[in-house]
Coordinates of C-alpha atoms and ligand atoms in Angstrom, one line a residue:
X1 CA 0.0 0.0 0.0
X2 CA 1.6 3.8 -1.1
X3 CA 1.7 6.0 1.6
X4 CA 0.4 8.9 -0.4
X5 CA -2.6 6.7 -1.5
X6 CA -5.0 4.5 0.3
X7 CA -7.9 2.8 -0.9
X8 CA -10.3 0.8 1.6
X9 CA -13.9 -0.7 1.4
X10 CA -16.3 2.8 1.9
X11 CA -16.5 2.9 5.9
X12 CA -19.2 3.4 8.2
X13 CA -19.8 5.4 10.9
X14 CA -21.4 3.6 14.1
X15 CA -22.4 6.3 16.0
X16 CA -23.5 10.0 14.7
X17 CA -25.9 13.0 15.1
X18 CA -27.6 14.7 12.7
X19 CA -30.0 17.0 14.6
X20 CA -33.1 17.7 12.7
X21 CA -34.8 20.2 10.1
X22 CA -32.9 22.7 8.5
X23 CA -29.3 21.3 10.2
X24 CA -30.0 18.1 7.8
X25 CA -29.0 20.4 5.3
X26 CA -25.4 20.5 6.8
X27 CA -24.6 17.4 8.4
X28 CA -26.1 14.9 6.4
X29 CA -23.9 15.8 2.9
X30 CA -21.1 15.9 5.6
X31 CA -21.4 12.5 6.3
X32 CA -22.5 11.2 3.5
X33 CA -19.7 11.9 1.5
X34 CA -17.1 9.4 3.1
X35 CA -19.7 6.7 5.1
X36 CA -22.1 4.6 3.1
X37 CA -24.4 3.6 6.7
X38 CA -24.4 5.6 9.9
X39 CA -26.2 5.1 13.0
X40 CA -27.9 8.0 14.0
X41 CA -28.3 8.6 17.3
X42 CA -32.3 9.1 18.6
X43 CA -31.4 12.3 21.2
X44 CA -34.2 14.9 19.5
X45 CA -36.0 17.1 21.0
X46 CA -38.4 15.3 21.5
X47 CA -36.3 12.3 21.7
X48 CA -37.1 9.1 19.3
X49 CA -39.2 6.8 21.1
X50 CA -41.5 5.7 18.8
X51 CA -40.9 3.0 16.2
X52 CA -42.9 5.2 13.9
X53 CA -41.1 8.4 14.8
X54 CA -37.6 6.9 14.4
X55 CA -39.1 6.0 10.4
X56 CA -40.1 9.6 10.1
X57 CA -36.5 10.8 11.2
X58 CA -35.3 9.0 9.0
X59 CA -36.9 10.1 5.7
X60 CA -36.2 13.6 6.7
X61 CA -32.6 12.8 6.5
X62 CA -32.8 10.7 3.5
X63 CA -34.6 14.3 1.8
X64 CA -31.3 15.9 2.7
X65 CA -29.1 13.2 1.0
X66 CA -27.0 15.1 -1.6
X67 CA -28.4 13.3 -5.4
X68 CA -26.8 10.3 -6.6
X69 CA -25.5 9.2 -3.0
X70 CA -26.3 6.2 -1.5
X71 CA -25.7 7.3 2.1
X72 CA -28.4 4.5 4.5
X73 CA -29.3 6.1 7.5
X74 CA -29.5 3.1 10.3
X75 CA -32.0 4.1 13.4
X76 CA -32.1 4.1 16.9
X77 CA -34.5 4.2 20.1
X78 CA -34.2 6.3 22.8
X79 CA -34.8 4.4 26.0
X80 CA -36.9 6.1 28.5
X81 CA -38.3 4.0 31.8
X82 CA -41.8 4.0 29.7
X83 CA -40.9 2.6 26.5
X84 CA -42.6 -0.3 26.0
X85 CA -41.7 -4.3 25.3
X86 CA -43.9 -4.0 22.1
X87 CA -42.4 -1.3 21.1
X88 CA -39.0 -2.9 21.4
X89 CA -40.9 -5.8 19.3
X90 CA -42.1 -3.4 16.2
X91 CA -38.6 -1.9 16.5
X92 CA -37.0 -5.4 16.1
X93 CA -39.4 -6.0 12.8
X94 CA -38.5 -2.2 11.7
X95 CA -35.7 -3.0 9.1
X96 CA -33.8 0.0 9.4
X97 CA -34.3 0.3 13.1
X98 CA -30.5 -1.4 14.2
X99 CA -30.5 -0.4 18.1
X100 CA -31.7 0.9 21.1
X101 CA -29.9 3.9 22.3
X102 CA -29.5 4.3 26.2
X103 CA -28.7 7.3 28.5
X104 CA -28.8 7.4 31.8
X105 CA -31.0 10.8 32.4
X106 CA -29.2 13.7 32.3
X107 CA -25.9 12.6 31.4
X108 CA -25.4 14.0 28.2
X109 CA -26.9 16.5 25.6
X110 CA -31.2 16.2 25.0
X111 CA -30.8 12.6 28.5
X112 CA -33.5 14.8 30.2
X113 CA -35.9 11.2 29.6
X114 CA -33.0 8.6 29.8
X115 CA -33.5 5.9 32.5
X116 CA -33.5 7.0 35.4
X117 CA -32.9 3.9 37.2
X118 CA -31.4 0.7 34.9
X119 CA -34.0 -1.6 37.6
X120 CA -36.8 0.0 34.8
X121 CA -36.0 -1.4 31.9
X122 CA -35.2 -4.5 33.0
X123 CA -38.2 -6.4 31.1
X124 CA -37.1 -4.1 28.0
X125 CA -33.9 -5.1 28.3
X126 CA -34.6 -8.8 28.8
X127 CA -37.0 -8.6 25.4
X128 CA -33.9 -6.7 23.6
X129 CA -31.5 -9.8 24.9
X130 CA -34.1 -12.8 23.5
X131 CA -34.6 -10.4 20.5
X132 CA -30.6 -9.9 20.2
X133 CA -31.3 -6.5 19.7
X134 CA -28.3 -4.4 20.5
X135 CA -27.9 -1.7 23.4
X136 CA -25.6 1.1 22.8
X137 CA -24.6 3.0 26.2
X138 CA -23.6 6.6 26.5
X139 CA -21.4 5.3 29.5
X140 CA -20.9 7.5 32.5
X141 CA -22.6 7.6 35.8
X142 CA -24.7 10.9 36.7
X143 CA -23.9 11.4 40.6
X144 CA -23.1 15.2 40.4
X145 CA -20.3 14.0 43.4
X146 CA -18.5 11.5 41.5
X147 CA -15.4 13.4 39.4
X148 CA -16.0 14.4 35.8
X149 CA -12.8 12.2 34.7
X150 CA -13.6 8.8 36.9
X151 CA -17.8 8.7 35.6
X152 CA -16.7 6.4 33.3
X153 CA -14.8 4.3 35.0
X154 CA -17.5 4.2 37.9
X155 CA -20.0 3.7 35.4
X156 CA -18.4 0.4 34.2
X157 CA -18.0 -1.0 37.8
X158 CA -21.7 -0.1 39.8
X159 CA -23.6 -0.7 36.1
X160 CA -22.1 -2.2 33.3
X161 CA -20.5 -5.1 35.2
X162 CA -23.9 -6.2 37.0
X163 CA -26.0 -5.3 33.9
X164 CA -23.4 -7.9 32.1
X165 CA -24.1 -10.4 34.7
X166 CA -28.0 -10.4 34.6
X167 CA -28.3 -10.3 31.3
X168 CA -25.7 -12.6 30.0
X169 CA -26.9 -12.4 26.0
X170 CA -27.2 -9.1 25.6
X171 CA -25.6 -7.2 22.8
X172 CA -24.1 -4.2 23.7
X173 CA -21.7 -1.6 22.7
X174 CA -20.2 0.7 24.8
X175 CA -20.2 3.9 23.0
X176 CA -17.3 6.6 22.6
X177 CA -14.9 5.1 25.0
X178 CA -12.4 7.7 26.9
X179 CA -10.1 5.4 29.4
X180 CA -7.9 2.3 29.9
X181 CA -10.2 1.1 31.9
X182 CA -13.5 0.8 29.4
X183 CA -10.2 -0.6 27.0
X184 CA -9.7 -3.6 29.4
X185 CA -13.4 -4.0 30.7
X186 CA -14.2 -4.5 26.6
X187 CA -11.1 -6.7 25.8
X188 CA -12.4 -9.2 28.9
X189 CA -15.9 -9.4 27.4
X190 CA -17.3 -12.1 25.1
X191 CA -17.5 -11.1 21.5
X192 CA -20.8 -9.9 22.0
X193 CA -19.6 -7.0 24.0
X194 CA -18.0 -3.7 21.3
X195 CA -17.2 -0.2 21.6
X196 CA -16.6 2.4 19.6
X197 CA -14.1 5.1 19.4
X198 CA -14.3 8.3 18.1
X199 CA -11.2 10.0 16.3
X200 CA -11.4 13.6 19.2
X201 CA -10.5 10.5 21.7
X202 CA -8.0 9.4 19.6
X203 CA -6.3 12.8 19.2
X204 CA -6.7 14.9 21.6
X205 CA -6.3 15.1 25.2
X206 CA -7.5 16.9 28.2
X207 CA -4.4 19.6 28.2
X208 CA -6.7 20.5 24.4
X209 CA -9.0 21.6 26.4
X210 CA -8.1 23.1 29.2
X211 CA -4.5 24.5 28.7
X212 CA -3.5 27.8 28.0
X213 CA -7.0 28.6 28.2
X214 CA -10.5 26.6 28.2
X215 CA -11.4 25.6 24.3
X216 CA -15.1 25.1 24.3
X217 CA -14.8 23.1 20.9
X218 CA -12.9 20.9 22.0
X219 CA -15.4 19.4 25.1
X220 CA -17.7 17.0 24.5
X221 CA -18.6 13.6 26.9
X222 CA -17.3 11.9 27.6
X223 CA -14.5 14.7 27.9
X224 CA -11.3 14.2 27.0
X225 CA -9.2 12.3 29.6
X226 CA -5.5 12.2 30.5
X227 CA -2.8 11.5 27.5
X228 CA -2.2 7.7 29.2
X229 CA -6.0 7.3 28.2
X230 CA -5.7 8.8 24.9
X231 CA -2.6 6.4 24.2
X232 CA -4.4 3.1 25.1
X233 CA -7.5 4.2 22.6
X234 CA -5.1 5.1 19.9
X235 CA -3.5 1.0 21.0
X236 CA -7.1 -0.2 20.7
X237 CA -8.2 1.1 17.4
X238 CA -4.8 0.9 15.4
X239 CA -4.3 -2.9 17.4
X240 CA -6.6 -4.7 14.7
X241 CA -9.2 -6.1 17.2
X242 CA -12.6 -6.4 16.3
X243 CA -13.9 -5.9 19.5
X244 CA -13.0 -1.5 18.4
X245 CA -15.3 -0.1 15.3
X246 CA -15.5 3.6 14.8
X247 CA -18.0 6.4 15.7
X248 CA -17.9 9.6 15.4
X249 CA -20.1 11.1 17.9
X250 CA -19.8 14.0 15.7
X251 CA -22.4 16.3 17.3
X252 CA -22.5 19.9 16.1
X253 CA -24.6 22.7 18.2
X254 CA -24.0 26.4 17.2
X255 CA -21.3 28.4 17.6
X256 CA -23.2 30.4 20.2
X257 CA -24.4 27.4 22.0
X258 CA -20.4 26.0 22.5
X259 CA -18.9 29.9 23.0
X260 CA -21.3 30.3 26.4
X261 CA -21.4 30.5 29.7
X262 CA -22.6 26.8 29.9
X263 CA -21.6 25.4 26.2
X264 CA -23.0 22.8 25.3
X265 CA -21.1 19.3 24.8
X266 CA -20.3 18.0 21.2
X267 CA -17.4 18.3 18.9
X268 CA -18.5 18.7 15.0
X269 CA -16.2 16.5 13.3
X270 CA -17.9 15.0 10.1
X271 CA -16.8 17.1 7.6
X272 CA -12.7 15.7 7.9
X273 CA -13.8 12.7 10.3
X274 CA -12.4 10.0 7.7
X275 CA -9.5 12.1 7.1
X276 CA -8.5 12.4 10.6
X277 CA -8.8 8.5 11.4
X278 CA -6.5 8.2 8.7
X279 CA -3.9 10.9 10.9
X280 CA -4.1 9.2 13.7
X281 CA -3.4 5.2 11.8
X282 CA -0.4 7.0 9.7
X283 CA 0.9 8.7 13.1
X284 CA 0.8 4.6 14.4
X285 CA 2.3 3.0 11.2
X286 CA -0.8 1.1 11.3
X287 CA -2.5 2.6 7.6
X288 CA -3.1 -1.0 7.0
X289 CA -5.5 -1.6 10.2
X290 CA -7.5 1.5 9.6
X291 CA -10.1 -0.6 6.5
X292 CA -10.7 -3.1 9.3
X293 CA -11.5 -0.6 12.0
X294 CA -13.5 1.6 9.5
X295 CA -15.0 -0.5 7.3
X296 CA -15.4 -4.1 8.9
X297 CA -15.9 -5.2 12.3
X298 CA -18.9 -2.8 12.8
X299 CA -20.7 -3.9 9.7
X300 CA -19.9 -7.5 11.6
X301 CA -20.7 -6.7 15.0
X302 CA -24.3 -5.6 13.9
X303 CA -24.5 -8.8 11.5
X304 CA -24.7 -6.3 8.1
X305 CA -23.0 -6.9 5.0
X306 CA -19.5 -5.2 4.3
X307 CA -19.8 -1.8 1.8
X308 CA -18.8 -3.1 -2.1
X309 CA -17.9 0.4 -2.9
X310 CA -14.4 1.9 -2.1
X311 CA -13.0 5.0 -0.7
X312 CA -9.8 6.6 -2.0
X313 CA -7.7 8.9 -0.2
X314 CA -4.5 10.7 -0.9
X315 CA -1.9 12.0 1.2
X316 CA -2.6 15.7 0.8
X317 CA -3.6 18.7 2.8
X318 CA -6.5 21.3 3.6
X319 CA -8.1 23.3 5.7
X320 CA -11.8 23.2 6.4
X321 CA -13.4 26.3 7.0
X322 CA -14.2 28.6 10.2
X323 CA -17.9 27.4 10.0
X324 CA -21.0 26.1 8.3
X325 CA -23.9 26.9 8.2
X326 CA -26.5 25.5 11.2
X327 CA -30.1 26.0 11.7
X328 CA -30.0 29.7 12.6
X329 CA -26.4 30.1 13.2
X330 CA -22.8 28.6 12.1
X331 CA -21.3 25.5 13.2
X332 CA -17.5 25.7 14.0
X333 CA -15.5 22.3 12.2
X334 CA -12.9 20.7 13.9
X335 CA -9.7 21.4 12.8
X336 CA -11.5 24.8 11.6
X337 CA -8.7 26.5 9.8
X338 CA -6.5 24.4 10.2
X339 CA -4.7 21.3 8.5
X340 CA -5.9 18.1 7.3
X341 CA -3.4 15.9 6.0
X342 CA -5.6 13.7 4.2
X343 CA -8.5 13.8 1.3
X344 CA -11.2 12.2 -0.4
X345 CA -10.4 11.6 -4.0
X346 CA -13.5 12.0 -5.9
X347 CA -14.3 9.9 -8.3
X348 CA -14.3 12.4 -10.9
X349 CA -10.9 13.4 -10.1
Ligands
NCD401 C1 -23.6 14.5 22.2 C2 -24.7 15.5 21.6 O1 -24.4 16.6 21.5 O2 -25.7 15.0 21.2 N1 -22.6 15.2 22.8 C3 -21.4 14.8 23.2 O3 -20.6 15.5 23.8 N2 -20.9 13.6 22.8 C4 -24.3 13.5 23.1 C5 -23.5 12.3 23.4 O4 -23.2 11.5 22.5 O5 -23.3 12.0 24.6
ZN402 ZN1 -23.0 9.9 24.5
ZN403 ZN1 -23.1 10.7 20.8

């Protein structure tokens, strides 16, 4: 394989958000123009609950897919304590329906109606476990007197392990990991146990955010943990293990909503996203793992076929801009202004 040229199976991304309305216009040509699938996450407001809204999302965004793309949007379910077994049961019938997305409430962005407690959705989750049905887990415990850096960790040992142990078949991916720790809980687990990585984990560390002064683009939650951390993602993605697919968690809010005296959490990084996976597997000498990682083990962990079509990039740089447009405002890129080292070579080129 050239180093100034690599060409992989088209990849997926396993974990995204689009927001809604006139933001389709935005992030939906941003993603579609390196992944052929994505899941999008179900955190509207209101959030996705419903079988029938979760279909409705989804033509919205296929409206916004650019003409001649083939970009699948894969659906999700917001877990509340009320959502019903049936519904679980039309959502498991609901072909484009992949997953049920849970939050504990109020850990994240729009988790106002997460679970509050795991002990109610326990019939839900035993249905989603018969129905092999996967869970995906924004993972981090809410106790406002637990540390900001340790809620995952904590997370992993008071819910993940026991949820693990009751319900021994469940599917499960443990989304956007941050630490060693959800690293080694993931590498112990059967096969049915995944997790996804997003490439802001993978480059960036907690002195981006807070050094030299506090850099509201670059938090997001989980936020960005230690450099050790940072360096046993970048091991588990590069290493070639199935058990690691990626996700963005690209998750734009506007410009005025990050620059504020309470921004919000999200870092917007579709429009380079492949690009900069492709950094961080060059940086390892590991250009070779990143089709698996990319383009593979997600499309296997969720039981999908692999893409037929291919993605080329070359070894060449630019800079996206200071902003796109977003619903009423601008959206500020990551990297905005700044280098990529890689690009998509369109076909026409
Ligand atoms: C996400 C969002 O903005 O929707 N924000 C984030 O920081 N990751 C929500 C999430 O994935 O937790
Ligand atoms: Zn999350
Ligand atoms: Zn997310």
């Amino acid at each position: 394989m050239s180093s100034d040229y690599i060409s992989l199976t088209q990849p997926d991304d396993w974990h995204l958000h689009l927001r809604d309305e006139e933001a389709l216009t935005t992030t939906v040509p941003h993603s579609a123009r390196a992944f052929a699938r994505a899941i999008v996450m179900p955190n509207l407001e209101p959030p996705v609950t419903t079988v029938a809204a979760a279909l409705a999302y989804r033509d919205r965004i296929l409206a916004a897919v650019p003409a001649g793309n083939n970009f699948q949007p894969l659906m999700t379910l917001y877990l509340t304590d009320s959502l019903k077994v049936e519904e679980i049961e039309r959502a498991k019938s609901a072909e484009p329906i992949i997953a049920v997305k849970y939050y504990p409430a109020g850990v994240t962005t729009n988790s106002e109606n997460g679970v509050s407690q795991i002990e109610n959705v326990y019939p839900v989750l035993q249905r989603m476990e018969e129905l092999e049905l996967p869970l995906l887990i924004h993972g981090e415990v809410t106790d406002t007197d637990v540390d900001i850096f340790d809620r995952e960790q904590q997370f992993i040992e008071t819910v993940l392990r026991p949820l693990l142990q009751r319900f021994p078949q469940l599917k499960l991916v443990l989304e956007h990991i941050t630490t060693s720790h959800a690293v080694d809980f993931v590498l112990q687990q059967a096969n049915r146990v995944a997790a996804t990585i997003t490439v802001h984990h993978l480059l960036y560390n907690r002195n981006h955010l807070l050094a030299g002064g506090v850099r509201p683009h670059f938090f997001c939650l989980p936020v960005l943990k230690r450099s050790s951390h940072q360096q046993a993602l970048i091991k588990a993605a590069t290493g070639g293990n199935p058990k690691f697919f990626l996700g963005t968690d690209s998750a734009p809010h506007s410009r005025h909503n990050k620059e504020n005296d309470c921004g919000c959490a999200g870092i917007y990084s579709a429009p380079s996203a492949i690009e900069l996976y492709a950094e961080v597997f060059e940086a390892q000498g590991a250009l070779e793992k990143l089709e698996g990682f990319a383009s593979f083990y997600g499309a296997d962990f969720y039981g999908l076929p692999r893409n037929q079509s291919q993605l080329k990039l070359s070894k060449s740089t630019w800079q996206p801009p200071k902003d796109f447009p977003f619903a009423e405002g601008v959206v500020v890129p990551i990297r905005a202004n700044e280098t990529v080292n890689w690009r998509i070579v369109e076909d026409a080129e």
